[in-house]
CSV table of C-alpha atoms in Angstrom, one decimal:
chain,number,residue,atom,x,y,z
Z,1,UNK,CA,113.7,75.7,95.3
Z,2,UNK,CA,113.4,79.0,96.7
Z,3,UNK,CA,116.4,80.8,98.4
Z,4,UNK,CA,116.2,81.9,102.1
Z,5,UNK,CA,116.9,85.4,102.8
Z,6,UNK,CA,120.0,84.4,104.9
Z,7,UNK,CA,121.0,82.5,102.6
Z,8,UNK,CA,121.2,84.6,99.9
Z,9,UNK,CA,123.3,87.1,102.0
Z,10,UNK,CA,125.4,84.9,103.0
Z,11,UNK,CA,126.5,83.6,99.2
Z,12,UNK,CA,126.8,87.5,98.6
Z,13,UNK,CA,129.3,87.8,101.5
Z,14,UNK,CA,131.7,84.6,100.3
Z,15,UNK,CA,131.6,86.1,96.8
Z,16,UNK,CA,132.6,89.5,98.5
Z,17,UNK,CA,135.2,87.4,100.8
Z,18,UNK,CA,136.5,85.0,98.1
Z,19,UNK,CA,140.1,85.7,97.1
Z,20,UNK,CA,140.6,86.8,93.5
Z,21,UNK,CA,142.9,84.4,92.9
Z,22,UNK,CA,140.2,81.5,93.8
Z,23,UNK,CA,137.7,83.2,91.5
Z,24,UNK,CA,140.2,82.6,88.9
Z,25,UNK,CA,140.4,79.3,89.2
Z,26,UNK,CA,137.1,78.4,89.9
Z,27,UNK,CA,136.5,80.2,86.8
Z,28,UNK,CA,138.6,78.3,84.8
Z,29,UNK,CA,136.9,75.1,86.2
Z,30,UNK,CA,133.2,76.1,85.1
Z,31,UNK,CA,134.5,77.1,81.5
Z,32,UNK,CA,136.2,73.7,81.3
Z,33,UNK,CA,139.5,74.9,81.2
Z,34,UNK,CA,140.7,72.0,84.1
Z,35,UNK,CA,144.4,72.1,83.3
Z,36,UNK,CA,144.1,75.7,83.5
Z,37,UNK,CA,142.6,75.3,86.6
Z,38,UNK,CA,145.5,73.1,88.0
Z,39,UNK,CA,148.0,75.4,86.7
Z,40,UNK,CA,146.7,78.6,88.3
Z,41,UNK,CA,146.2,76.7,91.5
Z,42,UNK,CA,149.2,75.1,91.8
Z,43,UNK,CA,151.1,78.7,91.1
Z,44,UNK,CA,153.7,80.4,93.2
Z,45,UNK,CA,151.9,84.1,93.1
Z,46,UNK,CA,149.0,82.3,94.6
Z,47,UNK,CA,147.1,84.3,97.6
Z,48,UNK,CA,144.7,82.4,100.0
Z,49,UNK,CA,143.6,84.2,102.7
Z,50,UNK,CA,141.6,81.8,104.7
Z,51,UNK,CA,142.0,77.8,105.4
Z,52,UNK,CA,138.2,78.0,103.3
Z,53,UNK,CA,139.8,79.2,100.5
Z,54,UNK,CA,142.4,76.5,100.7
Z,55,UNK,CA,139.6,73.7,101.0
Z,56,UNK,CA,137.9,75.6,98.2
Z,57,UNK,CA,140.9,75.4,96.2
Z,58,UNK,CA,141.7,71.7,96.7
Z,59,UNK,CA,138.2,70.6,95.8
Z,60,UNK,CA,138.4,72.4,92.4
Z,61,UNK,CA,141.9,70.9,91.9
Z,62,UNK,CA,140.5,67.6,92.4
Z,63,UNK,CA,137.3,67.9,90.7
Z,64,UNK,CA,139.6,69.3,87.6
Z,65,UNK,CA,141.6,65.5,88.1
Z,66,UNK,CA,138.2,64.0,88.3
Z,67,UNK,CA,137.7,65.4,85.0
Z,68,UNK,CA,139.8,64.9,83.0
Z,69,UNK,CA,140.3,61.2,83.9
Z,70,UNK,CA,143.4,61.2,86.2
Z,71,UNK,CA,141.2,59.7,89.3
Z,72,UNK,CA,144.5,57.6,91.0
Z,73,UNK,CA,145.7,61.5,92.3
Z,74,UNK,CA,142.2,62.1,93.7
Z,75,UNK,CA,142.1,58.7,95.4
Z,76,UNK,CA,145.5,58.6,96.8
Z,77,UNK,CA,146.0,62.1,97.8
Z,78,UNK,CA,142.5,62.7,100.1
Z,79,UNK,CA,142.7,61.0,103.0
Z,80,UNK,CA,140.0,58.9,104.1
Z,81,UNK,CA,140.1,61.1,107.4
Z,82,UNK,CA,139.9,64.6,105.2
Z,83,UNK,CA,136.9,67.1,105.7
Z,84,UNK,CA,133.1,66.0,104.3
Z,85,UNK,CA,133.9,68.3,101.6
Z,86,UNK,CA,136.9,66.4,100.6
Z,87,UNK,CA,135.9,62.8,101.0
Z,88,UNK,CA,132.4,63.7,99.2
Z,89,UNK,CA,134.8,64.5,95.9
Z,90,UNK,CA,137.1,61.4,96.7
Z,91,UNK,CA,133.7,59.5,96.6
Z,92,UNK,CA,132.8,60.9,93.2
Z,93,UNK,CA,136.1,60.2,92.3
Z,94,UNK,CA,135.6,56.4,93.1
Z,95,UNK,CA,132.0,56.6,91.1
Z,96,UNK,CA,133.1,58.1,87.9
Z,97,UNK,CA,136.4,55.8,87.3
Z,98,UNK,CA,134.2,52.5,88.0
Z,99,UNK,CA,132.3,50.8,85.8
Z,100,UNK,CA,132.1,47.8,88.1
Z,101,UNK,CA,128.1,48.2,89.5
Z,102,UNK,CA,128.3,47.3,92.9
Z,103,UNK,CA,131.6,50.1,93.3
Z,104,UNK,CA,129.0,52.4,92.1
Z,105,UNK,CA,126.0,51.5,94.6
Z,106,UNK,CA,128.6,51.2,97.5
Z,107,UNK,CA,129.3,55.0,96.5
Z,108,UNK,CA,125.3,55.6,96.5
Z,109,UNK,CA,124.6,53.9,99.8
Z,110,UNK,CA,127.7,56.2,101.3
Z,111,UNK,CA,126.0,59.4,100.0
Z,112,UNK,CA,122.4,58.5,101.0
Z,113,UNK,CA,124.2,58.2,104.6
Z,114,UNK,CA,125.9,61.2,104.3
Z,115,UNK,CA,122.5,62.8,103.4
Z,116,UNK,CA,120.7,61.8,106.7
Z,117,UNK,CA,123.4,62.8,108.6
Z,118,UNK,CA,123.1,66.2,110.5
Z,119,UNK,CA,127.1,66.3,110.4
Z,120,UNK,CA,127.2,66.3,106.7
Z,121,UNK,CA,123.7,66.7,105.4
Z,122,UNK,CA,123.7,70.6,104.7
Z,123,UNK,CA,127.2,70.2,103.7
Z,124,UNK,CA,127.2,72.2,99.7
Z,125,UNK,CA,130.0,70.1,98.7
Z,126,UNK,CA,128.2,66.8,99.9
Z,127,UNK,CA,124.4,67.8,98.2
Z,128,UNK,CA,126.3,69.0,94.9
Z,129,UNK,CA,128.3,65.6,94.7
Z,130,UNK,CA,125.2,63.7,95.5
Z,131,UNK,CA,123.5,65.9,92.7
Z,132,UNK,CA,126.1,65.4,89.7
Z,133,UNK,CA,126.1,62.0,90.4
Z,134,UNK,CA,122.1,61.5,90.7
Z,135,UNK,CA,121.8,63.6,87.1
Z,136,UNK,CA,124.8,61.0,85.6
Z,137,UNK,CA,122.1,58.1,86.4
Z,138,UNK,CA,119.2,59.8,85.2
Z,139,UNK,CA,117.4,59.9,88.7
Z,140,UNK,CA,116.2,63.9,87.9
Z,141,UNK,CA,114.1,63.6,90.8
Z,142,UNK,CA,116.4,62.5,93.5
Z,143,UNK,CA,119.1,65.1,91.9
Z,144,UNK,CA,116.6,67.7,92.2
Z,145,UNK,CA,115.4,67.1,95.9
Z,146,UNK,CA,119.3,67.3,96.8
Z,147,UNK,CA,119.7,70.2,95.0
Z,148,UNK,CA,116.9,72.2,96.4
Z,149,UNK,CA,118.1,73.9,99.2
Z,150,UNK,CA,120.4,76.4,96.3
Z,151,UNK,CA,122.6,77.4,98.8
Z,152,UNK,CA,125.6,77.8,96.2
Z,153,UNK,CA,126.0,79.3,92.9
Z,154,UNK,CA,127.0,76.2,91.2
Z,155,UNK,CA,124.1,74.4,93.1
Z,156,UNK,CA,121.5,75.8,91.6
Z,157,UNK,CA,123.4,75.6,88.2
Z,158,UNK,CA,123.4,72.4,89.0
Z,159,UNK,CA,119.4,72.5,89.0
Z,160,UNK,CA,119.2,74.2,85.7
Z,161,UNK,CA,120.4,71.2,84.4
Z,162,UNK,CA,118.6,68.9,86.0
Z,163,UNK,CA,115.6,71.2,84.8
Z,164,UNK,CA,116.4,71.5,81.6
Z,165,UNK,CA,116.6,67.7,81.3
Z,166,UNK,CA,113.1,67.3,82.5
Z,167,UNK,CA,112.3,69.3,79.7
Z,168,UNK,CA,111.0,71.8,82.4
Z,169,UNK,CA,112.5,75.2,81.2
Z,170,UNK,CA,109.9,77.1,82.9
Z,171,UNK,CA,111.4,75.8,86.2
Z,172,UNK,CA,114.8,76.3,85.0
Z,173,UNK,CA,114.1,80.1,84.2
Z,174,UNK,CA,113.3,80.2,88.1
Z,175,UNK,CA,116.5,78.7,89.2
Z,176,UNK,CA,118.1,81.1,86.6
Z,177,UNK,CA,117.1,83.7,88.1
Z,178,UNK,CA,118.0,82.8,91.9
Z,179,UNK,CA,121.2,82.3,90.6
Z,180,UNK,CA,121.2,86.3,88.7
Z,181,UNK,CA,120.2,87.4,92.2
Z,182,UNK,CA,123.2,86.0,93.5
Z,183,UNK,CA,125.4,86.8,90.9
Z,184,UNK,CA,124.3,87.8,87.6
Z,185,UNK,CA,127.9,88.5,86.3
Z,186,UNK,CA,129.2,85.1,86.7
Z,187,UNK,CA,130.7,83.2,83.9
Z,188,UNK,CA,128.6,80.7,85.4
Z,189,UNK,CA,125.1,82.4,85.5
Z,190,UNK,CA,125.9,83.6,81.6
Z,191,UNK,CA,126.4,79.7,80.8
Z,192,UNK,CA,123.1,78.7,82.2
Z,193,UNK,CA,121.4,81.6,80.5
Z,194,UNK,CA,123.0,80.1,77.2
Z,195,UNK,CA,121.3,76.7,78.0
Z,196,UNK,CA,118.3,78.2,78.9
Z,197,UNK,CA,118.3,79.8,75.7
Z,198,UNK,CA,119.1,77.3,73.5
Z,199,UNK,CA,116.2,75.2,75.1
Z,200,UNK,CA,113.6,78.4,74.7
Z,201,UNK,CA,114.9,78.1,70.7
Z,202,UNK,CA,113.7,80.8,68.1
Z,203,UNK,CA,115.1,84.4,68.9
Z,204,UNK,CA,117.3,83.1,72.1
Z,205,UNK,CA,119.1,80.7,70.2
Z,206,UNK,CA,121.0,83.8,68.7
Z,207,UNK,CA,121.4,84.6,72.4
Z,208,UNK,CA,123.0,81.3,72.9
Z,209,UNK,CA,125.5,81.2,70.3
Z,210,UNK,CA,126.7,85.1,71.4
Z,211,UNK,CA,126.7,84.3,74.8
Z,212,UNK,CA,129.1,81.3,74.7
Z,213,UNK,CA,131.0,83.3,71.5
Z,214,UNK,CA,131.8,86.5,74.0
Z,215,UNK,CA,133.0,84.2,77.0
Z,216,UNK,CA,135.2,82.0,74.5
Z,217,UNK,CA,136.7,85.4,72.7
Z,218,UNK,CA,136.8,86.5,76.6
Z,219,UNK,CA,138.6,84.0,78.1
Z,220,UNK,CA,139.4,80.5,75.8
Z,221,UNK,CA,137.9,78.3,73.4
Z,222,UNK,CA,137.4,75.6,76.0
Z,223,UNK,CA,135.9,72.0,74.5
Z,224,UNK,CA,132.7,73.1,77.0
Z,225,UNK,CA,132.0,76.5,75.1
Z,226,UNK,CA,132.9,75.1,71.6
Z,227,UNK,CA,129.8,72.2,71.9
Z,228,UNK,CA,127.9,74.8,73.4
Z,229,UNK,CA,128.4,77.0,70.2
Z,230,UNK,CA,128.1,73.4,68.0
Z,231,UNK,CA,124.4,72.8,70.0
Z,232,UNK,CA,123.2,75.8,69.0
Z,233,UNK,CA,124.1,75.3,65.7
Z,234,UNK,CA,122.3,71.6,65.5
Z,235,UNK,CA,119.7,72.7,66.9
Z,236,UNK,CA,119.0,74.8,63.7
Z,237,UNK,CA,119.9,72.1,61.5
Z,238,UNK,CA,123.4,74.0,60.5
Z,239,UNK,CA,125.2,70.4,61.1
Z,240,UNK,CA,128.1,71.0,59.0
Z,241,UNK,CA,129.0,74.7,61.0
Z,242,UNK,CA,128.1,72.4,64.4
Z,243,UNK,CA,131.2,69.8,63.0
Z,244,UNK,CA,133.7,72.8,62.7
Z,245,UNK,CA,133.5,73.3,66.4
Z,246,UNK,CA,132.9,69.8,67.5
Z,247,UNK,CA,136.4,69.0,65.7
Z,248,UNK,CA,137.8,72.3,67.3
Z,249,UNK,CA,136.9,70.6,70.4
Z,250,UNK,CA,138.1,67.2,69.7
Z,251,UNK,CA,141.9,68.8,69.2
Z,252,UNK,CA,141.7,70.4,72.8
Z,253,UNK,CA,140.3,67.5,74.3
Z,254,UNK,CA,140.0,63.9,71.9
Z,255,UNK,CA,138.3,62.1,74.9
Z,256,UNK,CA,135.6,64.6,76.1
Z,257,UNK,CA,132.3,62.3,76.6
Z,258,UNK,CA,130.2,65.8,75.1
Z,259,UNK,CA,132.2,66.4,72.0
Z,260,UNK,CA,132.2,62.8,71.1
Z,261,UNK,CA,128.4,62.9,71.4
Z,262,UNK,CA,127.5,65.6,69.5
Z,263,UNK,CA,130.2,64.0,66.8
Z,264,UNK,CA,128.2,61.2,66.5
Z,265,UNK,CA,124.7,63.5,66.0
Z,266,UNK,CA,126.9,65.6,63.6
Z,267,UNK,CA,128.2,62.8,61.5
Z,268,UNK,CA,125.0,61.0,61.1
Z,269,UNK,CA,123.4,64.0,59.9
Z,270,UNK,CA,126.5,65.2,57.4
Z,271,UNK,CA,126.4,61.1,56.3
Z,272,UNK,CA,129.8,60.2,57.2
Z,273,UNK,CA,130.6,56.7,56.2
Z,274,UNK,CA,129.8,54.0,59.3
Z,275,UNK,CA,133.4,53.6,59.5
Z,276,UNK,CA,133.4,57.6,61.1
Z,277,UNK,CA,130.7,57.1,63.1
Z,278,UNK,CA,132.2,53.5,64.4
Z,279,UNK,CA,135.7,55.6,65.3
Z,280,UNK,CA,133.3,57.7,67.5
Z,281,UNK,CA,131.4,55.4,69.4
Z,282,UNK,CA,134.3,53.1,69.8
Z,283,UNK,CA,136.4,55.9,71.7
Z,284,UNK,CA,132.7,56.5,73.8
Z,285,UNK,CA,132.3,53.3,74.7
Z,286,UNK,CA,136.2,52.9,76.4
Z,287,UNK,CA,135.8,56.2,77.9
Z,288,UNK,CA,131.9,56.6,79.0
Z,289,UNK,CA,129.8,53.6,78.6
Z,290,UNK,CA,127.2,55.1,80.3
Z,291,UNK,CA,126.5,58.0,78.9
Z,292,UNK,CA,123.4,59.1,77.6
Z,293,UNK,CA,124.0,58.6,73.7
Z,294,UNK,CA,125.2,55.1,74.0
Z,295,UNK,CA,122.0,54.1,76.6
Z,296,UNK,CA,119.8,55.4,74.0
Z,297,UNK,CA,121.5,53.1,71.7
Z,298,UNK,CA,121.6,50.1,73.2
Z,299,UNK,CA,118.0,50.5,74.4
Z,300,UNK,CA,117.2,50.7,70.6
Z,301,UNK,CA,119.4,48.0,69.6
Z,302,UNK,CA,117.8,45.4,72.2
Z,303,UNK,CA,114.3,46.2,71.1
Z,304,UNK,CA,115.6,45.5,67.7
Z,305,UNK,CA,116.6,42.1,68.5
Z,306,UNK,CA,113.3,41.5,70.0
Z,307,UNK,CA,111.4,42.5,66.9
Z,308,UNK,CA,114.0,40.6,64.8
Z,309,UNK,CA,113.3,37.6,67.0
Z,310,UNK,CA,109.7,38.1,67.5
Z,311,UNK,CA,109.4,38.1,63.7
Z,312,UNK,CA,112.0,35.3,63.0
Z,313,UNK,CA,109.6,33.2,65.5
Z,314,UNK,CA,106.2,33.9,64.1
Z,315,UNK,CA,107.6,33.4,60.4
């Protein structure tokens, strides 16, 4: 995951060329602001200067849809003859509102297709696509190979991440700093070093918690800098400060797959009654079945029953 030369300078360029007005929104986006994001890109003083910019903007508009849950505008307003770019967020569109498995490995097989295709293959939108959706399975190596060309900011944020959840923060400190060579100023190269951060523990966790304090006094207490604060906070066993903002989050955002989480964590370690807990994973299992928490969960609960039965059989 090192970044070519050219490629570098040309990520330097876009940023130089990028309208303010799509900063702004794409801003909004990372922070996790999505409404925000909508709003600012669907307003009248909006300046694009180029027909990228105007891509660029529609992809973070639909992305925003795609994230908070309102898939039917993403899948009826791309057209299935729209750019790569387009169709490759229309396709994680399709992933994320399924929970029917063979929906899911249609949309696999399409990207796997799109990745050995030279048309589409080196396509940013396409690899970063192909990337979220490889982390949301928990196939860290496949996201990782995807993501390992870096030729975009949020790409090799993207690898942090996937880093980070290999419990390989020494290579995530080297994608870190590809992306501060890029752009060290960006809202989005400050989050990373947050996460970073928080993974390093000790000393940086103080770094953490400041980090996604400034950008929230900065800009808005978004649900995505509110868990970040509550993280940092569990992970030095402050549980009941780590509730204050996970509820914060909750009343911006009572569906948000993160907060709901981290609730969960929070309330088992505060001992909430089961009937708090239940509310919690209730809501997560409508809204994200698959998410990590729940996995963990029901690959617990399973061998459980094999132990139970195991015992009941030898008794």
């Amino acid at each position: 995951s090192f970044l070519m030369e050219n490629e570098q300078s040309a990520t330097e360029v876009a940023r130089e060329t990028m309208s303010d007005d799509l900063f702004s929104i794409k801003n909004e986006f990372y922070l996790g602001n999505y409404q925000g994001a909508i709003n600012e890109a669907q307003s009248d003083d909006l300046e694009l200067s180029t027909p990228n910019d105007e891509r660029d903007r529609d992809i973070i508009v639909y992305r925003s849809y795609i994230a908070l849950g309102q898939y039917d505008i993403v899948q009826s307003e791309i057209a299935d003859d729209a750019q790569p770019a387009l169709q490759a967020v229309k396709l994680l569109g399709s992933y994320m509102s399924s929970t029917d498995k063979e929906v899911k490995e249609v949309a696999e097989q399409t990207l796997r297709v799109w990745l050995g295709d030279p048309a589409t293959q080196n396509n940013p939108t396409v690899a970063l696509v192909a990337g979220i959706i490889f982390l949301e399975k928990g196939e860290l190596e496949e996201a990782a190979k995807v993501l390992h060309q870096g030729t975009t900011l949020e790409m090799v944020a993207l690898q942090v991440q996937v880093y980070l959840r290999m419990a390989r923060v020494d290579v995530a400190q080297k994608s870190l700093g590809m992306m501060t060579n890029m752009e060290d100023d960006a809202t989005l190269t400050q989050m990373c070093a947050a996460w970073v951060n928080m993974e390093l523990g000790g000393e940086k966790l103080q770094d953490a918690f400041y980090t996604f304090q400034e950008l929230a006094d900065k800009y808005n207490e978004t649900p995505v800098l509110l868990n970040g604060m509550a993280c940092c906070q569990m992970h030095v066993g402050k549980f009941d400060e780590a509730e204050k903002y996970l509820l914060k989050a909750l009343s911006k955002n009572a569906t948000d797959p993160h907060t709901l989480q981290n609730l969960v964590v929070c309330a088992q370690h505060t001992r909430k009654t089961n009937e708090v807990v239940g509310r919690y994973l209730n809501t997560l299992t409508r809204i994200a079945p698959s998410c990590p928490l729940l996995q963990r969960r029901g690959k617990a609960e399973s061998a459980f029953d094999q132990h139970a039965a195991h015992f009941k059989a030898t008794a």
